[in-house]
Coordinates of C-alpha atoms in Angstrom, one line a residue:
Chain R
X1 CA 15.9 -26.3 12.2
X2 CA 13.3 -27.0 10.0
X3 CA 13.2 -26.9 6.0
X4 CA 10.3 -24.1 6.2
X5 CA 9.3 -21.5 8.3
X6 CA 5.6 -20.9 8.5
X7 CA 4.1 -17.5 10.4
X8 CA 0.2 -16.4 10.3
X9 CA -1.3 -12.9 9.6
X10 CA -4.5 -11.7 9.3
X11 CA -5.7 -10.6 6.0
X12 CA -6.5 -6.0 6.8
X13 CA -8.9 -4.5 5.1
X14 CA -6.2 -2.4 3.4
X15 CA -5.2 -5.0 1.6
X16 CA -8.3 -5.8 0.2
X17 CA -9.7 -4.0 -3.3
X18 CA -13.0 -4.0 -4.6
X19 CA -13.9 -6.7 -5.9
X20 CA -14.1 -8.0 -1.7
X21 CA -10.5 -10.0 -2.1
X22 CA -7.0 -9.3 -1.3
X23 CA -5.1 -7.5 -4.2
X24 CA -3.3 -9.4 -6.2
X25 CA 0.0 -7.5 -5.9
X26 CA -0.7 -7.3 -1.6
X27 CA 0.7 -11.0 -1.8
X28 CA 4.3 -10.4 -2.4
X29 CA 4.1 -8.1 0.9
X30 CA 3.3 -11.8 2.5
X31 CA 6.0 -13.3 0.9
X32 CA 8.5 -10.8 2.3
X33 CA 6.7 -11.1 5.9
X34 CA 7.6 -15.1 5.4
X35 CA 11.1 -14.4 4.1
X36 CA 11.7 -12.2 6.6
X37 CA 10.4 -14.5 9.8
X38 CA 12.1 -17.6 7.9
X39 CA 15.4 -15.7 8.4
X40 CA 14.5 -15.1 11.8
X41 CA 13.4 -18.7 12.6
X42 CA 17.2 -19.5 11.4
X43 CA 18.9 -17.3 13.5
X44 CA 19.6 -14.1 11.2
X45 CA 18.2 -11.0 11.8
X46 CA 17.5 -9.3 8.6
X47 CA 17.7 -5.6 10.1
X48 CA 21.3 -6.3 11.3
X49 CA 22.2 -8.0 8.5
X50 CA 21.5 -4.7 6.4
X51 CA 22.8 -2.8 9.2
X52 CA 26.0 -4.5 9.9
X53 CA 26.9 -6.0 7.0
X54 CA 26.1 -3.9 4.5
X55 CA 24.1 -6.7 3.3
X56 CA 20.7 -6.2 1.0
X57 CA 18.3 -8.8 0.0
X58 CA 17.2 -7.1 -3.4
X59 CA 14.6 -8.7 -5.6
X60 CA 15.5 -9.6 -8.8
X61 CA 12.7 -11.4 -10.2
X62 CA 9.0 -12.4 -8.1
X63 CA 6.1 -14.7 -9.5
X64 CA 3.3 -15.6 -8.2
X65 CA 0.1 -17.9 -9.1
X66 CA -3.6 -17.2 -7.5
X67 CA -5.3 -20.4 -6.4
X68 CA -7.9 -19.5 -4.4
X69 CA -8.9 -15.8 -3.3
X70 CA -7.9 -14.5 0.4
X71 CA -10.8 -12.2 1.6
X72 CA -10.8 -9.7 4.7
X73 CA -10.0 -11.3 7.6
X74 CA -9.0 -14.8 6.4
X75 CA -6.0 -16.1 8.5
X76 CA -3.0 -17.2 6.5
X77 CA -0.3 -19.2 6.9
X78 CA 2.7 -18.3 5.0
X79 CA 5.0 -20.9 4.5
X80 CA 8.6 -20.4 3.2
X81 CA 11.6 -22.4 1.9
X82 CA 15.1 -21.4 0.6
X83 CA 15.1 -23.7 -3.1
X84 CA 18.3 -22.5 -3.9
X85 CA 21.6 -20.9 -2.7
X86 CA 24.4 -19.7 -4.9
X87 CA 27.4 -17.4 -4.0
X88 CA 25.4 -14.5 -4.9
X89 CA 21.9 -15.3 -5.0
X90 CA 18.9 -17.1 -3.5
X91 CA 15.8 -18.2 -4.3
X92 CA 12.7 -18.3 -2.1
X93 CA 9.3 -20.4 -2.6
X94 CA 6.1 -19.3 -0.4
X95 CA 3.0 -20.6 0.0
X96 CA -0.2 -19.2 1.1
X97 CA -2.5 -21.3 3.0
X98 CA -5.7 -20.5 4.3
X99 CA -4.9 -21.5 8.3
X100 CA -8.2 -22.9 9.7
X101 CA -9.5 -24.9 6.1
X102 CA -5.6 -25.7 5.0
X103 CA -6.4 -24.8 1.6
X104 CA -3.4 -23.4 -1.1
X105 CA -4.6 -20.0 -1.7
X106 CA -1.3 -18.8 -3.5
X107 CA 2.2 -19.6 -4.2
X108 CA 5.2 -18.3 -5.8
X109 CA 9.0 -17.4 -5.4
X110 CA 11.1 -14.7 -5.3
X111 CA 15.1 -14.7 -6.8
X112 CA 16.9 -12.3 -5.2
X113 CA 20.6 -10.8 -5.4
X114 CA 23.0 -9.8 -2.4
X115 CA 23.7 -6.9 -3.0
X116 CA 25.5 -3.7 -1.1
X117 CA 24.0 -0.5 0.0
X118 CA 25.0 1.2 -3.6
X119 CA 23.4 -1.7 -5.3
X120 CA 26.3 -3.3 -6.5
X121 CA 26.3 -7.7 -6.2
X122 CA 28.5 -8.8 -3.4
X123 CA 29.0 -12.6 -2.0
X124 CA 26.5 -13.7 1.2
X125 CA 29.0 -13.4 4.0
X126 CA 30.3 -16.9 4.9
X127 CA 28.2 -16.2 8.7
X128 CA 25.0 -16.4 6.9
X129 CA 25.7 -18.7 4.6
X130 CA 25.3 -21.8 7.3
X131 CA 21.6 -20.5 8.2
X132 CA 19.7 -21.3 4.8
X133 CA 18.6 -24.7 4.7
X134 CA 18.4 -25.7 1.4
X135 CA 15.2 -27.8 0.5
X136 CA 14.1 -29.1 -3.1
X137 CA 10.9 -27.3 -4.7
X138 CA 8.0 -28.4 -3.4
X139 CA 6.2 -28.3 -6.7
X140 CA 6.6 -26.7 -10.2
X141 CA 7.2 -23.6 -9.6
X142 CA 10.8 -23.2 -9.2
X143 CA 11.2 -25.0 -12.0
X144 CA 10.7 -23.4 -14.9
Chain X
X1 CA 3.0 31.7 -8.6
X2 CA -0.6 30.9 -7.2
X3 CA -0.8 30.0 -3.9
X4 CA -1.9 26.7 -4.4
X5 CA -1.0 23.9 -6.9
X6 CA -3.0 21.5 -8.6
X7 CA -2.6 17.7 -10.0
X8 CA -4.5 15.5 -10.7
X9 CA -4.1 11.7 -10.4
X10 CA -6.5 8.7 -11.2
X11 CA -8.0 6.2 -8.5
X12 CA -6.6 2.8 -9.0
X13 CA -7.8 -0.3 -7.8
X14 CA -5.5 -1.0 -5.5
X15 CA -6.1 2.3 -3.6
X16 CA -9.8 1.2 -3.3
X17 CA -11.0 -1.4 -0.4
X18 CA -13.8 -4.3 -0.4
X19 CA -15.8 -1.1 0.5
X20 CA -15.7 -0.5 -2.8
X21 CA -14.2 2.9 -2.3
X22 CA -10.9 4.6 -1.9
X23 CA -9.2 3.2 1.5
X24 CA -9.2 6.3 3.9
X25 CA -5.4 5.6 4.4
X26 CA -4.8 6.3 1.2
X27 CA -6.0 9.9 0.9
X28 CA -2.5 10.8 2.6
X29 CA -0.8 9.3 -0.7
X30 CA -2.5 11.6 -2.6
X31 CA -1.9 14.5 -0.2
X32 CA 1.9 13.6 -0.6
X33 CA 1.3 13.6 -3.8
X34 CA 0.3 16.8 -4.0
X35 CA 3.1 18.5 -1.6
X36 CA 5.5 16.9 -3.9
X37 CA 3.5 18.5 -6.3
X38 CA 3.2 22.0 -4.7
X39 CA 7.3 22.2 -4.3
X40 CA 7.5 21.3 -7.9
X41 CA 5.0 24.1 -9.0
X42 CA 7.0 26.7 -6.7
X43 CA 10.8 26.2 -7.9
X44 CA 11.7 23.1 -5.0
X45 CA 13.0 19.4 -6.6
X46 CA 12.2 17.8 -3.3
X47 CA 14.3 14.7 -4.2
X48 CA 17.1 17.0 -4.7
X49 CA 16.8 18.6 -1.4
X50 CA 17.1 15.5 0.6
X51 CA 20.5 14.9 -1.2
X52 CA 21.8 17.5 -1.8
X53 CA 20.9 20.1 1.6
X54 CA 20.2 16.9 3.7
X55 CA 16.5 17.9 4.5
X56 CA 13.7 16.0 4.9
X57 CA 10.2 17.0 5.7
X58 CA 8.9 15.5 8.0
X59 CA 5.7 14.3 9.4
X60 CA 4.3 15.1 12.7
X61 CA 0.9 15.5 12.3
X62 CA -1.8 14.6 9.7
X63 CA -5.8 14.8 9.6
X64 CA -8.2 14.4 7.0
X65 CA -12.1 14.7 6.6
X66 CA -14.0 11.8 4.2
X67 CA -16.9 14.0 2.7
X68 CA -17.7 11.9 -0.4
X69 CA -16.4 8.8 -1.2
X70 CA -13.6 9.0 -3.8
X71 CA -14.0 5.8 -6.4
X72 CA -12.2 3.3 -8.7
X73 CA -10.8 5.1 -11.8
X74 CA -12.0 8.7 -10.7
X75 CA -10.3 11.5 -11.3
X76 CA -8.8 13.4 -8.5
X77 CA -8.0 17.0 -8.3
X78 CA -5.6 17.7 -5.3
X79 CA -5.6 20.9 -4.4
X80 CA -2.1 21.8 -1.7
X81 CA -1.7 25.3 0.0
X82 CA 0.5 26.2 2.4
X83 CA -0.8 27.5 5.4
X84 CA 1.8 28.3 8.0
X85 CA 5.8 28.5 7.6
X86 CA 7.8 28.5 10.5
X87 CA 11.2 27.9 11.0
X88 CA 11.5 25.1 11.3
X89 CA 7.5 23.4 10.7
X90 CA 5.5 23.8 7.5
X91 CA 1.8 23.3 7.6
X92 CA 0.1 21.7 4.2
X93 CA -3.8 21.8 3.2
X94 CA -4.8 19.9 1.3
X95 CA -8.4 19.0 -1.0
X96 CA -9.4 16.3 -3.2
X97 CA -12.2 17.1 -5.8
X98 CA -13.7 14.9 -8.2
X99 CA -11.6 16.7 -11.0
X100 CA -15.2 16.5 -13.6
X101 CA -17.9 17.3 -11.0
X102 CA -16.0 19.2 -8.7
X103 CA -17.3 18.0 -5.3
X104 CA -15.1 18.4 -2.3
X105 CA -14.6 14.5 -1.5
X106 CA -12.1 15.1 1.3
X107 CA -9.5 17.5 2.9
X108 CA -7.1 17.9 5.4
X109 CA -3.9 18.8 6.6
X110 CA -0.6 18.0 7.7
X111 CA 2.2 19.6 9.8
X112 CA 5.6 18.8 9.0
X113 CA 9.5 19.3 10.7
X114 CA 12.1 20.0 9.0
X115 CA 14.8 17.4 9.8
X116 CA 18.3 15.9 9.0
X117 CA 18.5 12.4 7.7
X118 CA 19.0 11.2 11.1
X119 CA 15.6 12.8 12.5
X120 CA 17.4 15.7 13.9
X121 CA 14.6 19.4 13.4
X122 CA 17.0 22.2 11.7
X123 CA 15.9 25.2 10.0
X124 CA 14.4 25.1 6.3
X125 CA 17.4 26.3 4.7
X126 CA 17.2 30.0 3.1
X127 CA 17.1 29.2 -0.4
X128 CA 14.3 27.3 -0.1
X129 CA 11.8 29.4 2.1
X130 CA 10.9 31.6 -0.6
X131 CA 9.9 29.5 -2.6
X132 CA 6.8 29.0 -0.1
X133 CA 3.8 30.7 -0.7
X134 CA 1.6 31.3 2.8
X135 CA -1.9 31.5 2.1
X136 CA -4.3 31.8 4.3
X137 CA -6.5 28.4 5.5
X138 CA -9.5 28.1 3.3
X139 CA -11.7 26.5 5.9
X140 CA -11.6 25.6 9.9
X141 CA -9.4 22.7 9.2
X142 CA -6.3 24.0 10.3
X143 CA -8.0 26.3 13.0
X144 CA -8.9 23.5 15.6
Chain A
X1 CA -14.1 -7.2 29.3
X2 CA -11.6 -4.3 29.1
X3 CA -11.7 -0.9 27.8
X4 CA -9.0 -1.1 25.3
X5 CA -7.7 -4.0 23.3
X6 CA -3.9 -4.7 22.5
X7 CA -2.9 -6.4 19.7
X8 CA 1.0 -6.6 18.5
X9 CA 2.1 -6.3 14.4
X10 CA 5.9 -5.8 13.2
X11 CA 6.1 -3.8 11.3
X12 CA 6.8 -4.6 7.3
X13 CA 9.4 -3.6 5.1
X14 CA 6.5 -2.6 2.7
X15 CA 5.2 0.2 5.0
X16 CA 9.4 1.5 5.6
X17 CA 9.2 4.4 2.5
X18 CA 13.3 5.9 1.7
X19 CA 13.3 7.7 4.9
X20 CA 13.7 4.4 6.4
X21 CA 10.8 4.7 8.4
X22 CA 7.3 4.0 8.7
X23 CA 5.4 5.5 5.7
X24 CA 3.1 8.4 7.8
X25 CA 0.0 7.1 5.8
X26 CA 0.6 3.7 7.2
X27 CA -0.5 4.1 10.7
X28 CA -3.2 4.0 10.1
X29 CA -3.4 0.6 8.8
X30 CA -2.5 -0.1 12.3
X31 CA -5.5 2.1 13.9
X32 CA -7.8 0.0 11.1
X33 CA -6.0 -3.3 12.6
X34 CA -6.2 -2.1 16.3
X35 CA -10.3 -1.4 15.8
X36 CA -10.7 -4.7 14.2
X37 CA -8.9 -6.4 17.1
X38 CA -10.9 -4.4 19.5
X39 CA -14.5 -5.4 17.9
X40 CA -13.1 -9.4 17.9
X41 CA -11.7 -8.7 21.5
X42 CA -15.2 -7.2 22.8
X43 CA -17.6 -10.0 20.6
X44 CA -18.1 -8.5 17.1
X45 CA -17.1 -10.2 13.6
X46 CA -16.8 -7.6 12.0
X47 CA -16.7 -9.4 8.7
X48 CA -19.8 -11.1 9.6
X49 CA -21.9 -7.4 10.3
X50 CA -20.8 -6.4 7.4
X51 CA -22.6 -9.5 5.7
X52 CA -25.3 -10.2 7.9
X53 CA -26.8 -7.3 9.3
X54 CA -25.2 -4.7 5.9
X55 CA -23.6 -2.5 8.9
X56 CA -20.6 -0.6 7.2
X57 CA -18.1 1.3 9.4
X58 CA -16.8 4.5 7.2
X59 CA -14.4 6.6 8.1
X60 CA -15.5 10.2 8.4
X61 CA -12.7 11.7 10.0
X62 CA -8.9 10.6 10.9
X63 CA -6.1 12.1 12.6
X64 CA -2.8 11.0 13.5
X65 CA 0.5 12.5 15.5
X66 CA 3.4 11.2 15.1
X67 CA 5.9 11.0 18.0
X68 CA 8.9 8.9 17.5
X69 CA 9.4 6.9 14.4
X70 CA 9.1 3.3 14.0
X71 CA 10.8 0.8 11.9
X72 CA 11.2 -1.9 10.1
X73 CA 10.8 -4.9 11.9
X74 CA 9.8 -3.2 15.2
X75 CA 7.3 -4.5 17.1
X76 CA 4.1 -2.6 17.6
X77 CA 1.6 -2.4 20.2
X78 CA -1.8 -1.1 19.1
X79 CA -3.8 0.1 21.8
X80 CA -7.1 0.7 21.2
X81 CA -10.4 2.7 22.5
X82 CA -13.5 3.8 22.2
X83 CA -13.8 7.3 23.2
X84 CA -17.7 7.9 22.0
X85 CA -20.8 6.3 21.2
X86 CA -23.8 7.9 19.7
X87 CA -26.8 6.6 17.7
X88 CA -24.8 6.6 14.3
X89 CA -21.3 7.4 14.8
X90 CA -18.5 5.8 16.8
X91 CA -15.2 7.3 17.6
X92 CA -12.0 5.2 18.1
X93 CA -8.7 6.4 19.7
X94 CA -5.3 4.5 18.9
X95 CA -2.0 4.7 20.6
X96 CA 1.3 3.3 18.9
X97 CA 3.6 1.8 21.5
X98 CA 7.1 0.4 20.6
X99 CA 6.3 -3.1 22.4
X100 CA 9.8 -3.8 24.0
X101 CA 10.5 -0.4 25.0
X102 CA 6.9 0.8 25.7
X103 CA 7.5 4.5 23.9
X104 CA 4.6 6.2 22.5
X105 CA 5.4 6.5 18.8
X106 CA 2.0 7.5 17.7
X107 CA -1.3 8.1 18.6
X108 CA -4.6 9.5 17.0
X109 CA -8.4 8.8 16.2
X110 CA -10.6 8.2 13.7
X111 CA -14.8 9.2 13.8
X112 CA -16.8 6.7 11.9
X113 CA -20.6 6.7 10.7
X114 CA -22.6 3.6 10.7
X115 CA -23.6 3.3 6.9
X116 CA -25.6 0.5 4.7
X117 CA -24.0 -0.7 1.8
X118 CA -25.3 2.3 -0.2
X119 CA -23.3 4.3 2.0
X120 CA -26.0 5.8 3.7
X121 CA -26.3 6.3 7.5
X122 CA -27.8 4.0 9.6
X123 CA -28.2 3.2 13.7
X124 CA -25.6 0.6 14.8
X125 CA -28.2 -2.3 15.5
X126 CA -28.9 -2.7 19.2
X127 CA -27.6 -5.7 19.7
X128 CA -23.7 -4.7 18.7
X129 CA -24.4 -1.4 21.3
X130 CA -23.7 -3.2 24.3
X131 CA -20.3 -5.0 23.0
X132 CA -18.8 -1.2 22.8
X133 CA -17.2 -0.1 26.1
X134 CA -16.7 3.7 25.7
X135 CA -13.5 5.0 27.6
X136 CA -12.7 8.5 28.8
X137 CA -10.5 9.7 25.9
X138 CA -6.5 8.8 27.8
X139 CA -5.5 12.5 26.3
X140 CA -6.0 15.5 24.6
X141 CA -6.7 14.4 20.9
X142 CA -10.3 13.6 21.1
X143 CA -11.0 16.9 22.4
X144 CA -9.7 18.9 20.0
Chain E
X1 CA -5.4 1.7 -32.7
X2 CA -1.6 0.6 -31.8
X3 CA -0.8 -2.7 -30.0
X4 CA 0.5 -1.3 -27.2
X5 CA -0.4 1.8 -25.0
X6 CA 1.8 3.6 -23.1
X7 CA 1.2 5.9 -19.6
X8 CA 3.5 8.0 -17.8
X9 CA 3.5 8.5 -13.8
X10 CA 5.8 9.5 -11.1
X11 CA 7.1 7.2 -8.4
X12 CA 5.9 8.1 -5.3
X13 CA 7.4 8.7 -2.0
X14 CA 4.7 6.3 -0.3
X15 CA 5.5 3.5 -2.9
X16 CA 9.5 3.4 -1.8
X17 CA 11.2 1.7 0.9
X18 CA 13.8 2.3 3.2
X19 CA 16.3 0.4 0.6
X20 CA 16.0 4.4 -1.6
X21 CA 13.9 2.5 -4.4
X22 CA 10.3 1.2 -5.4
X23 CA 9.3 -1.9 -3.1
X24 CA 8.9 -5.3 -5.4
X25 CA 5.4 -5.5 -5.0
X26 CA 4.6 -1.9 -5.8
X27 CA 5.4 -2.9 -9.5
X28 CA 2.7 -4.4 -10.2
X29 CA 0.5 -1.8 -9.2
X30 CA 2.1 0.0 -12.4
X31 CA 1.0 -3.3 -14.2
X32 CA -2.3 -2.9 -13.0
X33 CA -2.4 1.1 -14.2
X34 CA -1.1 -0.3 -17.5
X35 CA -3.7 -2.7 -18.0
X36 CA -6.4 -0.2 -17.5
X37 CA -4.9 2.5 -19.6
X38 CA -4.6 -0.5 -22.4
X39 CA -8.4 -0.8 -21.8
X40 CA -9.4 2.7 -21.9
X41 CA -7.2 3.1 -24.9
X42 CA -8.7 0.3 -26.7
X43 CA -12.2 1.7 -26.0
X44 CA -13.2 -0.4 -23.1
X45 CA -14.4 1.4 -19.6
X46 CA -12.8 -1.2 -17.3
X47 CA -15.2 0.2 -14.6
X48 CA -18.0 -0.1 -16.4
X49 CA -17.5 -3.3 -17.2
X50 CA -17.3 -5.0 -14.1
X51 CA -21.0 -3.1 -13.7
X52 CA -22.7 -3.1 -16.8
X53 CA -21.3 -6.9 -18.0
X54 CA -20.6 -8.3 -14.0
X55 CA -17.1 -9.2 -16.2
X56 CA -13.9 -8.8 -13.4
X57 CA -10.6 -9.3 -14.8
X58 CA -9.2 -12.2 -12.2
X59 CA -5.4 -12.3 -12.1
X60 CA -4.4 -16.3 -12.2
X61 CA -0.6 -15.5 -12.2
X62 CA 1.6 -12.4 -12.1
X63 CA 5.5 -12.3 -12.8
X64 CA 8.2 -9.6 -12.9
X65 CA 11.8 -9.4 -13.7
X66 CA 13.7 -6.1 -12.1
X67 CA 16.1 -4.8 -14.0
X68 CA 17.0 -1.8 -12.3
X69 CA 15.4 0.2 -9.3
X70 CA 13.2 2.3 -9.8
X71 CA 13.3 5.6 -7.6
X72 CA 11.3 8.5 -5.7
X73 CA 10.3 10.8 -8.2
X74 CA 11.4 8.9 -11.0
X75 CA 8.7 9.2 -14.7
X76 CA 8.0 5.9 -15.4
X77 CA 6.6 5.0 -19.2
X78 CA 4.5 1.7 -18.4
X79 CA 4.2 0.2 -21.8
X80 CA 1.5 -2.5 -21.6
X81 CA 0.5 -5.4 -24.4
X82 CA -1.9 -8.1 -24.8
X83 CA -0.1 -11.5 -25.9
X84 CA -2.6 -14.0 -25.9
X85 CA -6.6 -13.8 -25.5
X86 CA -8.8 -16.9 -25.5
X87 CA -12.3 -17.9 -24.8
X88 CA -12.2 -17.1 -21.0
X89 CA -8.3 -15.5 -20.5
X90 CA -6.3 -12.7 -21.4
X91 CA -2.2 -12.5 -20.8
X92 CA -0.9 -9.0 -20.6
X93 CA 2.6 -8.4 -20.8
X94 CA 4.3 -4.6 -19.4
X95 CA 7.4 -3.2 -19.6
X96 CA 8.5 -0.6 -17.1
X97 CA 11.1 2.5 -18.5
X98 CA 12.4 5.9 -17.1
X99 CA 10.7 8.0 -19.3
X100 CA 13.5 10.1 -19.8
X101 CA 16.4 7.7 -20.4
X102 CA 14.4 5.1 -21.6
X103 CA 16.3 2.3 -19.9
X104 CA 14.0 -1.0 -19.0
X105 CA 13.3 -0.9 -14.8
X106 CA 11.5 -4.1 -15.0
X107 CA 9.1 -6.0 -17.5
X108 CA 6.9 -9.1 -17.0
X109 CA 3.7 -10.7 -17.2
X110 CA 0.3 -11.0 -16.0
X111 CA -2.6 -13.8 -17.2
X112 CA -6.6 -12.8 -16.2
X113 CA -9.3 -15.1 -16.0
X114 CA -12.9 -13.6 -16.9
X115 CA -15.0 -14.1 -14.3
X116 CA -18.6 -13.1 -12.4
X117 CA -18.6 -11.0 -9.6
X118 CA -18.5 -14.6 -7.8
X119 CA -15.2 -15.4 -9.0
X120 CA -17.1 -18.1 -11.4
X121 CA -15.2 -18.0 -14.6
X122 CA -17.2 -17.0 -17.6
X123 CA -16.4 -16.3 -21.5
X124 CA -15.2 -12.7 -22.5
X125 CA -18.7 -11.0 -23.7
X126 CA -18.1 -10.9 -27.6
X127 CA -18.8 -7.2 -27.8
X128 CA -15.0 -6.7 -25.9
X129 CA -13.0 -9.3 -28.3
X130 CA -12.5 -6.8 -30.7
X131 CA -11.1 -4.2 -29.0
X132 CA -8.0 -6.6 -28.0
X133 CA -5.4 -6.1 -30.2
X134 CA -2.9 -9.5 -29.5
X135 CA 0.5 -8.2 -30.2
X136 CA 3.4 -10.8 -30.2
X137 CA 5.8 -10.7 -27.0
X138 CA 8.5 -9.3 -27.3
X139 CA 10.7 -11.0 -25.2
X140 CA 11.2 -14.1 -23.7
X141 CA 9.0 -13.4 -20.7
X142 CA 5.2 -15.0 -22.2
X143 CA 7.0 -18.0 -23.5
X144 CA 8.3 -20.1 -20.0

């Protein structure tokens, strides 16, 4: 089980704006597909866990720096990393890389908060709590 | 109560593409805009009638036509008729202006079930149906 | 070379709206991904016409009906065709498959002119023609 | 001329998910809406600037803290300020409230570098400086 799970998309031309790059608020839809597949790359299925478990993933805080711009078609791999793992919470770091050049095109993290379906904080079940694999910040982000 | 019911919105920059225009996907957000719109005008909290009588409207069917293209930071005029009540199916039309020259940019329709929360078709409840105003279709777009 | 091209997304928990489904305007991101796929899978960049040979694809017309709802997480199959091929306009048809179970969710089309960046119309260049295989439409919706 | 601006619009249906509130991302298309409306109020056509002056506002960095959700429907007052401008950047800081009860949703932060329309950074034409009205922050949120 690796410390990161990476998974490629395809930039759409939805997500692009005028000024021929990909919007900046389209990235945090990339950092959920990465948050998403890095749960399923460690064995927990986020639908289920919502379904089953009454378990919710909400964000409670989300920043992001732009390196480099990601145009229209642009393959990217999304790389993503639990940095942190409380009762109650858990922090995420993604990076954006352009897959055929390698280059850091974004990064960022999300904090989040387990929460029920009313909203209200609840502990990560014990059965999930196994699946995150902690790994130290890769850079400054996380740190502030 | 007219039979139709305007707002207007402004185009942001995320709505628009590398195209430089608005992304054609995104004329349906303003056409739900203004069907949220439209119940509002005629008496119907739609929030409130997906709590509290459990109905949803839903769509089966949606079609638009791109006449002019709508652009960053324009004003919109959407224009939302009724054109057909059933029982249990409501047809929407909908048009776009440019709210200061008053061109036609685009127009369309949608057809719509009315449904439980679990995607079962019932009939529009009684309280609500006259609130709907049937006008005739303005063009041939809900005649084909 | 084969007269439609397949391409699989999951879908996002971006594009699920509070009916905890697929957002109806959303599809057609996916008929917008499934042409793109189609043009790579039959030779064209279509990044690269846009720059090289200032060949835009607009949307002039776009219709969708929805059969079955998908959701988050599903996996999508995005079938694509094209249905018609004239000196200045294309027309696309896109069916919506659930990819495990094979259900038709959705299917639709969208008519396109070939424009310059100015947005006015234009012949596709000759040398794209012959990378478009044109398909007898598989159902009723480009007849309409 | 005040040193903040204020706008009011309405959730929309396309901009929830299927957890019943706004998606995380979708937040900083309200940013974005603020920062224009801080423009316009302030005298400066944002559109006609990126013509007129080939001046784009470049987002470097974007961050949000969510407070509580947001929901369908909901009137949102995005109250948007500038905290810092310098030779080539401007930091914009917005704060999300229901317009009726006035409770914070969400606040945060978003830092702009000037640039031609070929992403190469440039200085903020002079005739624009004085239209920015720097406002201290009012939270914690510009300071990390």
């Amino acid at each position: 089980m690796s410390e990161y799970a990476d998974t490629v998309v395809r930039v759409r031309y939805a997500e692009t704006d005028q000024m021929g790059m990909v919007y900046y608020g389209n990235y945090y839809i990339y950092a959920e597909v990465g948050r998403v597949e890095y749960m399923r790359q460690h064995g927990i299925d986020y639908r289920q866990m919502e379904i089953d478990d009454d378990c919710f993933i909400v964000v409670a805080e989300s920043k992001c720096r732009y390196r480099r711009s990601a145009r229209f078609d642009d393959p990217l791999r999304i790389r993503t990393r639990v940095t942190e793992l409380r009762k109650r919470t858990v922090r995420f770091a993604f990076e954006i890389f352009h897959h055929e050049t390698g280059e850091l095109l974004a990064n960022g993290e999300t904090v989040h908060v387990v929460c029920d379906r009313n909203g209200r904080p609840k502990a990560l079940p014990d059965k999930y709590r196994g699946f995150f694999d902690v790994a130290p910040a890769s850079d400054g982000t996380s740190k502030e």
